[in-house]
């Protein structure tokens, strides 16, 4: 499979794969993503839940409901933020994958900044990608 994307957490306990390449990378600046990643923003791409396969370490994944209907998943051994998903609305069948967990290089993907109204005051967005409140 030429378009197989592989990913894992920092310690290697959790591994996944998907055949769905990123169509758009979202850089989320909301306070929950900033705190969950310990960074100015978190970068994700979305795939259908059915297109994500955990190939190793599913038992190491831990979950945290960060707000009503939003579930964040991370490695219980190293703490790497891996996925987030919602159980309600039009995206209930989708899961967001943290870009930093990809082991397969990805280039040439459209990008956008979201939740910029709540971005960190100490961070300036200095690229040309679209910004959404």
Coordinates of C-alpha atoms in Angstrom, one line a residue:
X1 CA 0.0 0.0 0.0
X2 CA 1.7 3.2 -1.2
X3 CA -0.5 5.6 0.8
X4 CA -0.2 3.8 4.2
X5 CA 0.6 6.2 7.0
X6 CA 2.2 4.8 10.2
X7 CA 2.3 6.5 13.5
X8 CA 3.2 5.9 17.1
X9 CA 3.6 7.5 20.5
X10 CA 7.0 8.7 22.0
X11 CA 7.7 5.4 23.9
X12 CA 6.5 3.1 21.1
X13 CA 3.8 1.4 23.1
X14 CA 1.0 2.6 20.8
X15 CA 1.2 2.1 17.0
X16 CA -1.5 2.9 14.4
X17 CA -1.9 3.0 10.7
X18 CA -4.3 4.6 8.2
X19 CA -4.6 4.7 4.4
X20 CA -6.3 8.1 4.5
X21 CA -3.8 10.9 3.8
X22 CA -4.3 14.3 5.4
X23 CA -6.5 16.6 3.2
X24 CA -6.2 19.5 5.6
X25 CA -4.0 19.9 8.7
X26 CA -5.7 22.0 11.4
X27 CA -3.6 23.9 13.9
X28 CA -5.9 24.3 16.9
X29 CA -5.2 27.2 19.3
X30 CA -8.0 26.5 21.8
X31 CA -7.0 26.3 25.5
X32 CA -7.7 22.6 25.8
X33 CA -5.4 21.7 22.8
X34 CA -2.7 24.0 24.1
X35 CA -2.8 22.5 27.6
X36 CA -3.2 18.9 26.3
X37 CA 0.0 19.3 24.1
X38 CA 1.9 21.8 26.3
X39 CA 2.5 24.0 23.2
X40 CA 1.2 27.1 21.5
X41 CA -1.2 24.9 19.4
X42 CA -1.9 21.3 18.5
X43 CA -1.8 20.0 14.9
X44 CA -4.3 17.4 13.8
X45 CA -5.7 15.7 10.7
X46 CA -9.0 13.8 10.5
X47 CA -9.9 10.4 9.2
X48 CA -13.0 8.3 9.5
X49 CA -12.8 6.1 12.6
X50 CA -13.1 3.1 10.4
X51 CA -10.0 4.1 8.6
X52 CA -7.8 4.1 11.7
X53 CA -6.3 0.8 12.8
X54 CA -4.5 0.5 16.1
X55 CA -1.8 -2.1 15.3
X56 CA -0.1 -2.3 18.7
X57 CA -0.8 -1.1 22.3
X58 CA -4.5 -0.4 22.3
X59 CA -4.5 -1.4 26.0
X60 CA -2.0 1.4 26.6
X61 CA -4.3 4.1 25.4
X62 CA -5.9 6.2 28.1
X63 CA -8.9 8.5 27.7
X64 CA -10.0 11.8 29.1
X65 CA -13.3 13.5 28.5
X66 CA -12.1 17.1 28.2
X67 CA -15.6 18.5 27.6
X68 CA -19.0 17.2 27.0
X69 CA -18.8 14.7 24.1
X70 CA -15.1 15.3 23.5
X71 CA -12.7 12.4 24.2
X72 CA -8.9 12.9 24.1
X73 CA -6.7 9.8 24.0
X74 CA -3.1 9.5 25.0
X75 CA -0.5 6.9 25.7
X76 CA -0.7 5.8 29.4
X77 CA 3.0 5.1 29.5
X78 CA 4.6 8.2 28.0
X79 CA 1.7 10.6 27.9
X80 CA 1.9 11.4 24.1
X81 CA -1.3 13.0 23.0
X82 CA -2.6 10.7 20.1
X83 CA -6.2 11.3 19.2
X84 CA -9.3 13.3 19.9
X85 CA -12.9 12.7 18.8
X86 CA -16.5 13.8 19.5
X87 CA -19.4 11.6 20.0
X88 CA -22.0 14.1 18.8
X89 CA -22.8 16.1 15.7
X90 CA -21.7 15.8 12.1
X91 CA -18.2 14.6 13.0
X92 CA -19.1 11.7 15.3
X93 CA -17.8 9.2 12.7
X94 CA -14.4 10.9 12.5
X95 CA -11.3 10.9 14.7
X96 CA -8.5 13.5 14.8
X97 CA -4.9 12.2 14.8
X98 CA -2.1 14.3 16.3
X99 CA 0.3 15.1 13.4
X100 CA 3.3 14.9 15.6
X101 CA 2.7 11.2 16.1
X102 CA 3.1 10.4 12.4
X103 CA 6.2 8.3 11.6
X104 CA 5.6 8.5 7.8
X105 CA 6.7 11.9 6.3
X106 CA 3.8 14.0 4.9
X107 CA 4.3 17.0 2.7
X108 CA 2.3 19.4 0.6
X109 CA -0.8 19.3 2.7
X110 CA -3.3 22.3 3.0
X111 CA -3.2 23.8 6.5
X112 CA -5.3 26.2 8.5
X113 CA -5.4 27.7 12.0
X114 CA -8.5 27.3 14.1
X115 CA -9.7 28.8 17.4
X116 CA -7.3 31.7 16.9
X117 CA -9.6 33.9 19.0
X118 CA -8.3 32.0 22.0
X119 CA -4.7 31.6 20.9
X120 CA -1.8 32.1 23.4
X121 CA -1.1 35.8 23.9
X122 CA 2.7 35.0 23.6
X123 CA 2.4 33.3 20.2
X124 CA 2.2 35.2 16.9
X125 CA 1.0 33.3 13.8
X126 CA 3.5 34.2 11.1
X127 CA 2.6 31.9 8.2
X128 CA 0.2 32.4 5.3
X129 CA -2.3 29.7 6.2
X130 CA -6.0 30.8 6.7
X131 CA -7.0 31.7 10.2
X132 CA -10.5 31.0 11.7
X133 CA -11.9 32.3 15.0

